[in-house]
Amino acid sequence: MATVVRNTRQRSAVAQLLLETDEFRSAQEIYDLLRQRGTSVGLTTVYRTLQSLAEADEVDMMRPPGGDYLYRQCTTEHHHHLVCRSCGSTVEITGPAVESWAQRIAAEHGFSDISHTLELFGTCRTCSAQ
Amino acid sequence: MATVVRNTRQRSAVAQLLLETDEFRSAQEIYDLLRQRGTSVGLTTVYRTLQSLAEADEVDMMRPPGGDYLYRQCTTEHHHHLVCRSCGSTVEITGPAVESWAQRIAAEHGFSDISHTLELFGTCRTCSAQ
DNA sequence: AAATTTAATGATAATGATTGTCATGTGCAA
DNA sequence: TTGCACATGACAATCATTATCATTAAATTT
Ligand SMILES: [Mn+2]
Ligand SMILES: [Mn+2]
Ligand SMILES: [Zn+2]
Ligand SMILES: [Zn+2]
């Protein structure tokens, strides 16, 4: 019954790469980066591992407008992101006021079992200076 | 130079269907609905028209987690949505406090040219009662 | 240290939404 | 009416993601 997650070389490699990366990266990018450092791993495995890590809330998954799914190693508490559209650098942000606002709005309209997506995009200071 | 948008039968049909629809719908769904009512239209044209309308801010476009792009005729002011995961019924919401919060947070971190995505998902009253 | 069990891997094929192509159609301004 | 530029749509292409399934290899049990 209890789902046993096996400790494989590939899973460790994906997790380790994410630990060393600050930006959101796509599955394909992560695959390429692993390859570049000589780690033998299949693309399918990268997809499955990222999915599995995301489900276990060990990595964050998001999809920017017009883009593919991106993954990043984040803190475990609920939070959102401020992402540079140009370089991908990411700042984790929390907004207690926003959280309670979302709950209140939803309740006012008779909705239950609420979830939300909230992401900020912009140009970071470094990229602004070209 | 000035982009002239031609008044075609197909474009009118898509716009009209959106006017009569309250929920977010995918391009494929809109294509099917048009077909069902006997409107001859190509799928490519539906995609292009929706894109064009979205660019002109005449319809709202969003993409729920794990889903395809969805389109809906909305009011023109900036707003967000509270969407039922079960039936798709949608409530437009505004959050002035959230808007200013987003601007402030971004500025504090040196980000400029800010945009954001914010959507609430839940189960509506009707669907809660099964 | 085997033997066993069963999840994980990965090469490959399939899927499916979206976009590109391009010959033909048509809105509309002159 | 005529002419032209944009619009249409059948069809092919793209490409991220998922499904298959034979093989590998953790973890557990003898
Ligand atoms: Mn939140
Ligand atoms: Mn907003
Ligand atoms: Zn940047
Ligand atoms: Zn509902």
Short mmCIF file of C-alpha atoms (C1' of nucleotides) and ligand atoms in Angstrom, two decimals:
data_model
loop_
_atom_site.label_atom_id
_atom_site.label_comp_id
_atom_site.label_asym_id
_atom_site.label_seq_id
_atom_site.Cartn_x
_atom_site.Cartn_y
_atom_site.Cartn_z
CA MET A 1 0.00 0.00 0.00
CA ALA A 2 2.48 2.60 1.16
CA THR A 3 4.07 3.96 -2.02
CA VAL A 4 7.75 3.22 -1.77
CA VAL A 5 9.87 5.81 -3.55
CA ARG A 6 13.11 4.21 -4.59
CA ASN A 7 16.37 6.02 -4.23
CA THR A 8 17.79 5.92 -7.72
CA ARG A 9 20.80 7.57 -9.27
CA GLN A 10 18.58 9.44 -11.71
CA ARG A 11 16.20 10.78 -9.12
CA SER A 12 19.09 11.97 -6.97
CA ALA A 13 20.69 13.67 -9.98
CA VAL A 14 17.52 15.61 -10.80
CA ALA A 15 17.02 16.65 -7.18
CA GLN A 16 20.65 17.67 -6.87
CA LEU A 17 20.56 19.77 -10.02
CA LEU A 18 17.49 21.58 -8.76
CA LEU A 19 19.24 22.29 -5.49
CA GLU A 20 22.04 24.01 -7.40
CA THR A 21 19.72 26.00 -9.64
CA ASP A 22 18.02 29.23 -8.66
CA GLU A 23 15.85 29.81 -11.70
CA PHE A 24 12.76 28.05 -12.94
CA ARG A 25 13.76 25.52 -15.59
CA SER A 26 11.82 23.34 -17.99
CA ALA A 27 12.06 19.55 -18.11
CA GLN A 28 13.96 19.78 -21.36
CA GLU A 29 16.43 22.29 -19.91
CA ILE A 30 17.00 20.10 -16.88
CA TYR A 31 17.55 17.13 -19.15
CA ASP A 32 20.11 19.07 -21.19
CA LEU A 33 21.91 20.34 -18.09
CA LEU A 34 22.18 16.82 -16.69
CA ARG A 35 23.52 15.56 -19.98
CA GLN A 36 26.07 18.36 -20.11
CA ARG A 37 27.48 17.30 -16.80
CA GLY A 38 27.74 13.73 -17.98
CA THR A 39 24.76 12.31 -16.16
CA SER A 40 23.15 9.55 -18.17
CA VAL A 41 19.41 9.94 -17.86
CA GLY A 42 16.38 9.55 -20.08
CA LEU A 43 14.07 12.41 -20.95
CA THR A 44 11.05 10.40 -19.86
CA THR A 45 12.64 9.82 -16.49
CA VAL A 46 13.25 13.55 -16.06
CA TYR A 47 9.59 14.26 -16.76
CA ARG A 48 8.43 11.54 -14.39
CA THR A 49 10.81 12.56 -11.65
CA LEU A 50 9.87 16.22 -11.82
CA GLN A 51 6.21 15.29 -11.74
CA SER A 52 6.76 13.05 -8.77
CA LEU A 53 8.74 15.71 -6.91
CA ALA A 54 6.07 18.30 -7.65
CA GLU A 55 3.33 16.02 -6.39
CA ALA A 56 5.30 15.50 -3.18
CA ASP A 57 5.57 19.32 -2.91
CA GLU A 58 9.33 19.04 -2.98
CA VAL A 59 9.60 21.25 -6.04
CA ASP A 60 7.40 24.03 -7.37
CA MET A 61 5.80 23.75 -10.78
CA MET A 62 4.44 26.68 -12.75
CA ARG A 63 3.58 27.55 -16.32
CA PRO A 64 4.12 31.11 -17.53
CA PRO A 65 1.75 32.57 -20.11
CA GLY A 66 2.72 31.13 -23.46
CA GLY A 67 5.34 28.82 -22.01
CA ASP A 68 5.97 25.27 -20.88
CA TYR A 69 5.94 23.90 -17.39
CA LEU A 70 8.85 25.11 -15.28
CA TYR A 71 10.28 23.61 -12.12
CA ARG A 72 12.23 25.00 -9.21
CA GLN A 73 13.42 23.95 -5.80
CA CYS A 74 11.59 26.17 -3.35
CA THR A 75 10.88 26.52 0.31
CA THR A 76 8.07 24.31 1.52
CA GLU A 77 5.67 26.95 2.81
CA HIS A 78 2.96 28.24 0.50
CA HIS A 79 4.30 31.12 -1.53
CA HIS A 80 4.32 32.76 -4.94
CA HIS A 81 6.95 34.10 -7.31
CA LEU A 82 8.28 37.23 -8.91
CA VAL A 83 10.02 36.05 -12.07
CA CYS A 84 12.20 37.98 -14.51
CA ARG A 85 10.84 37.49 -18.00
CA SER A 86 14.30 37.97 -19.42
CA CYS A 87 16.70 35.88 -17.30
CA GLY A 88 14.32 33.79 -15.23
CA SER A 89 15.72 34.88 -11.89
CA THR A 90 13.13 34.32 -9.22
CA VAL A 91 12.13 35.84 -5.92
CA GLU A 92 9.82 33.97 -3.58
CA ILE A 93 7.10 36.14 -2.13
CA THR A 94 4.36 35.68 0.41
CA GLY A 95 1.19 37.70 0.73
CA PRO A 96 -0.88 36.88 3.79
CA ALA A 97 -3.30 39.66 2.83
CA VAL A 98 -3.75 38.13 -0.60
CA GLU A 99 -4.35 34.69 0.87
CA SER A 100 -7.13 35.86 3.16
CA TRP A 101 -8.58 38.01 0.39
CA ALA A 102 -8.83 34.96 -1.86
CA GLN A 103 -10.57 32.95 0.82
CA ARG A 104 -13.01 35.73 1.60
CA ILE A 105 -13.88 36.43 -2.04
CA ALA A 106 -14.48 32.77 -2.73
CA ALA A 107 -16.65 32.32 0.34
CA GLU A 108 -18.69 35.38 -0.53
CA HIS A 109 -19.59 33.72 -3.81
CA GLY A 110 -20.42 30.37 -2.25
CA PHE A 111 -17.33 28.62 -3.56
CA SER A 112 -15.51 26.01 -1.49
CA ASP A 113 -12.35 23.95 -1.78
CA ILE A 114 -10.41 26.97 -2.98
CA SER A 115 -7.04 27.03 -4.65
CA HIS A 116 -5.34 29.78 -6.56
CA THR A 117 -2.54 30.65 -8.90
CA LEU A 118 -0.65 33.90 -8.51
CA GLU A 119 2.57 34.81 -10.23
CA LEU A 120 4.26 38.14 -10.91
CA PHE A 121 6.40 38.72 -13.97
CA GLY A 122 8.69 41.61 -14.73
CA THR A 123 12.17 42.71 -15.66
CA CYS A 124 14.78 42.42 -12.92
CA ARG A 125 17.23 45.18 -12.05
CA THR A 126 20.11 43.44 -13.79
CA CYS A 127 18.21 42.95 -17.00
CA SER A 128 16.85 46.49 -16.91
CA ALA A 129 20.44 47.71 -17.11
CA GLN A 130 20.81 45.45 -20.15
CA MET B 1 0.23 50.39 -41.02
CA ALA B 2 -3.01 50.59 -39.07
CA THR B 3 -4.15 46.99 -38.70
CA VAL B 4 -7.49 46.75 -40.39
CA VAL B 5 -9.67 44.06 -38.88
CA ARG B 6 -12.10 42.82 -41.48
CA ASN B 7 -15.66 42.06 -40.61
CA THR B 8 -16.03 38.46 -41.69
CA ARG B 9 -18.84 35.96 -41.16
CA GLN B 10 -16.50 33.70 -39.21
CA ARG B 11 -15.20 36.38 -36.90
CA SER B 12 -18.73 37.55 -36.13
CA ALA B 13 -19.82 33.98 -35.43
CA VAL B 14 -17.02 33.44 -32.91
CA ALA B 15 -17.68 36.77 -31.21
CA GLN B 16 -21.41 36.09 -31.10
CA LEU B 17 -20.95 32.65 -29.59
CA LEU B 18 -18.74 34.10 -26.89
CA LEU B 19 -21.39 36.70 -26.12
CA GLU B 20 -23.90 33.94 -25.50
CA THR B 21 -21.54 31.84 -23.38
CA ASP B 22 -20.83 32.45 -19.73
CA GLU B 23 -18.13 29.87 -19.11
CA PHE B 24 -14.54 29.70 -20.24
CA ARG B 25 -14.30 27.50 -23.33
CA SER B 26 -11.40 26.07 -25.30
CA ALA B 27 -10.83 26.75 -29.00
CA GLN B 28 -11.85 23.19 -29.80
CA GLU B 29 -15.07 23.53 -27.79
CA ILE B 30 -15.92 26.78 -29.52
CA TYR B 31 -15.23 25.14 -32.86
CA ASP B 32 -17.55 22.24 -31.98
CA LEU B 33 -20.30 24.55 -30.72
CA LEU B 34 -20.19 26.59 -33.92
CA ARG B 35 -20.36 23.43 -35.99
CA GLN B 36 -23.31 22.18 -33.99
CA ARG B 37 -25.28 25.29 -34.82
CA GLY B 38 -24.47 24.87 -38.47
CA THR B 39 -21.82 27.53 -38.77
CA SER B 40 -19.22 26.55 -41.33
CA VAL B 41 -15.84 27.53 -39.96
CA GLY B 42 -12.32 26.14 -39.92
CA LEU B 43 -10.51 25.18 -36.75
CA THR B 44 -7.51 27.25 -37.75
CA THR B 45 -9.73 30.27 -38.14
CA VAL B 46 -11.20 29.74 -34.68
CA TYR B 47 -7.72 29.67 -33.19
CA ARG B 48 -6.66 32.77 -35.09
CA THR B 49 -9.81 34.68 -34.29
CA LEU B 50 -9.64 33.92 -30.58
CA GLN B 51 -6.02 34.96 -30.55
CA SER B 52 -6.84 38.16 -32.33
CA LEU B 53 -9.71 38.95 -30.00
CA ALA B 54 -7.54 38.22 -26.98
CA GLU B 55 -4.82 40.49 -28.26
CA ALA B 56 -7.36 43.26 -28.73
CA ASP B 57 -8.48 42.64 -25.13
CA GLU B 58 -11.97 41.85 -26.35
CA VAL B 59 -11.90 38.39 -24.80
CA ASP B 60 -10.06 37.01 -21.82
CA MET B 61 -7.64 34.14 -22.22
CA MET B 62 -6.45 31.90 -19.40
CA ARG B 63 -4.93 28.48 -18.93
CA PRO B 64 -5.87 26.47 -15.86
CA PRO B 65 -3.28 24.19 -14.28
CA GLY B 66 -3.06 21.08 -16.42
CA GLY B 67 -5.45 22.41 -19.05
CA ASP B 68 -5.56 24.11 -22.42
CA TYR B 69 -6.11 27.75 -23.17
CA LEU B 70 -9.65 28.91 -22.43
CA TYR B 71 -11.48 31.95 -23.72
CA ARG B 72 -14.36 34.02 -22.39
CA GLN B 73 -16.12 37.27 -23.16
CA CYS B 74 -15.43 39.53 -20.19
CA THR B 75 -15.72 43.12 -19.16
CA THR B 76 -12.92 45.28 -20.39
CA GLU B 77 -11.47 46.47 -17.09
CA HIS B 78 -8.62 44.55 -15.57
CA HIS B 79 -9.97 41.73 -13.45
CA HIS B 80 -9.50 38.14 -12.40
CA HIS B 81 -11.67 35.06 -12.10
CA LEU B 82 -13.19 32.66 -9.66
CA VAL B 83 -13.83 29.50 -11.66
CA CYS B 84 -15.68 26.34 -10.69
CA ARG B 85 -13.45 23.35 -11.33
CA SER B 86 -16.48 21.18 -11.91
CA CYS B 87 -18.84 23.14 -14.18
CA GLY B 88 -16.67 26.03 -15.32
CA SER B 89 -19.04 28.73 -14.14
CA THR B 90 -17.11 31.92 -13.68
CA VAL B 91 -17.28 35.01 -11.50
CA GLU B 92 -15.28 38.09 -12.39
CA ILE B 93 -13.50 39.61 -9.43
CA THR B 94 -11.43 42.68 -8.83
CA GLY B 95 -8.90 43.24 -6.11
CA PRO B 96 -7.53 46.76 -5.93
CA ALA B 97 -5.58 45.80 -2.82
CA VAL B 98 -3.98 42.91 -4.66
CA GLU B 99 -3.09 45.12 -7.60
CA SER B 100 -1.25 47.65 -5.47
CA TRP B 101 0.35 44.87 -3.46
CA ALA B 102 1.77 43.36 -6.64
CA GLN B 103 3.18 46.70 -7.76
CA ARG B 104 4.73 47.39 -4.39
CA ILE B 105 6.31 43.95 -4.03
CA ALA B 106 7.78 44.12 -7.51
CA ALA B 107 9.19 47.60 -6.96
CA GLU B 108 10.72 46.57 -3.65
CA HIS B 109 12.71 43.94 -5.49
CA GLY B 110 13.77 46.25 -8.29
CA PHE B 111 11.54 44.70 -10.91
CA SER B 112 9.85 46.84 -13.55
CA ASP B 113 7.35 46.32 -16.34
CA ILE B 114 5.18 44.18 -14.07
CA SER B 115 2.38 41.88 -15.08
CA HIS B 116 0.68 39.16 -13.12
CA THR B 117 -1.58 36.16 -13.31
CA LEU B 118 -4.15 35.52 -10.59
CA GLU B 119 -6.97 33.02 -10.77
CA LEU B 120 -9.07 31.37 -8.09
CA PHE B 121 -10.46 27.88 -8.50
CA GLY B 122 -13.05 26.13 -6.39
CA THR B 123 -16.35 24.33 -6.31
CA CYS B 124 -19.43 26.47 -6.83
CA ARG B 125 -22.54 26.27 -4.64
CA THR B 126 -24.51 24.35 -7.24
CA CYS B 127 -21.80 21.75 -7.73
CA SER B 128 -21.25 21.44 -3.98
CA ALA B 129 -24.86 20.27 -3.71
CA GLN B 130 -23.97 17.68 -6.34
"C1'" DA C 1 24.86 -13.71 -0.24
"C1'" DA C 2 21.36 -15.25 -3.27
"C1'" DA C 3 16.68 -15.08 -4.65
"C1'" DT C 4 12.46 -12.53 -5.15
"C1'" DT C 5 9.62 -8.82 -5.87
"C1'" DT C 6 8.25 -4.86 -8.06
"C1'" DA C 7 9.07 -0.03 -8.94
"C1'" DA C 8 12.11 2.64 -12.08
"C1'" DT C 9 14.29 3.34 -16.35
"C1'" DG C 10 14.58 4.67 -21.17
"C1'" DA C 11 14.30 3.90 -26.11
"C1'" DT C 12 10.63 4.44 -28.94
"C1'" DA C 13 6.12 5.40 -30.55
"C1'" DA C 14 1.90 7.86 -29.89
"C1'" DT C 15 -0.85 11.78 -28.63
"C1'" DG C 16 -2.84 16.11 -29.18
"C1'" DA C 17 -3.00 21.00 -28.93
"C1'" DT C 18 -1.32 24.62 -31.44
"C1'" DT C 19 0.97 26.67 -35.40
"C1'" DG C 20 2.75 26.97 -40.35
"C1'" DT C 21 1.76 26.71 -45.35
"C1'" DC C 22 -0.29 28.29 -49.27
"C1'" DA C 23 -3.80 28.27 -52.75
"C1'" DT C 24 -8.20 30.29 -52.79
"C1'" DG C 25 -11.79 33.42 -51.13
"C1'" DT C 26 -13.60 37.90 -49.96
"C1'" DG C 27 -14.05 42.58 -47.41
"C1'" DC C 28 -13.66 47.05 -48.64
"C1'" DA C 29 -11.67 51.27 -50.35
"C1'" DA C 30 -11.17 53.70 -54.46
"C1'" DT D 1 -16.48 47.13 -60.78
"C1'" DT D 2 -11.76 46.43 -59.88
"C1'" DG D 3 -7.73 45.55 -57.24
"C1'" DC D 4 -5.36 44.44 -53.41
"C1'" DA D 5 -4.40 42.95 -48.94
"C1'" DC D 6 -6.06 40.45 -45.42
"C1'" DA D 7 -8.84 36.21 -44.16
"C1'" DT D 8 -9.96 31.51 -44.68
"C1'" DG D 9 -9.33 26.54 -44.28
"C1'" DA D 10 -7.66 22.02 -45.67
"C1'" DC D 11 -3.67 19.93 -44.66
"C1'" DA D 12 0.90 19.20 -42.91
"C1'" DA D 13 4.26 20.17 -39.39
"C1'" DT D 14 5.78 21.08 -34.74
"C1'" DC D 15 6.77 19.85 -30.28
"C1'" DA D 16 5.86 19.23 -25.43
"C1'" DT D 17 4.17 15.65 -22.95
"C1'" DT D 18 2.52 10.93 -22.23
"C1'" DA D 19 2.02 5.83 -23.19
"C1'" DT D 20 4.32 1.30 -24.12
"C1'" DC D 21 6.89 -2.27 -22.66
"C1'" DA D 22 11.08 -4.88 -22.44
"C1'" DT D 23 14.83 -4.36 -19.39
"C1'" DT D 24 17.27 -2.85 -15.18
"C1'" DA D 25 17.98 -2.54 -10.50
"C1'" DA D 26 16.27 -0.97 -5.57
"C1'" DA D 27 14.56 -2.99 -1.64
"C1'" DT D 28 13.09 -6.85 0.78
"C1'" DT D 29 13.08 -11.59 1.96
"C1'" DT D 30 15.08 -16.09 2.26
MN MN E 1 -1.21 32.15 -2.27
MN MN E 2 -4.84 41.94 -11.24
ZN ZN E 3 16.51 39.32 -15.32
ZN ZN E 4 -19.89 24.44 -10.58
#
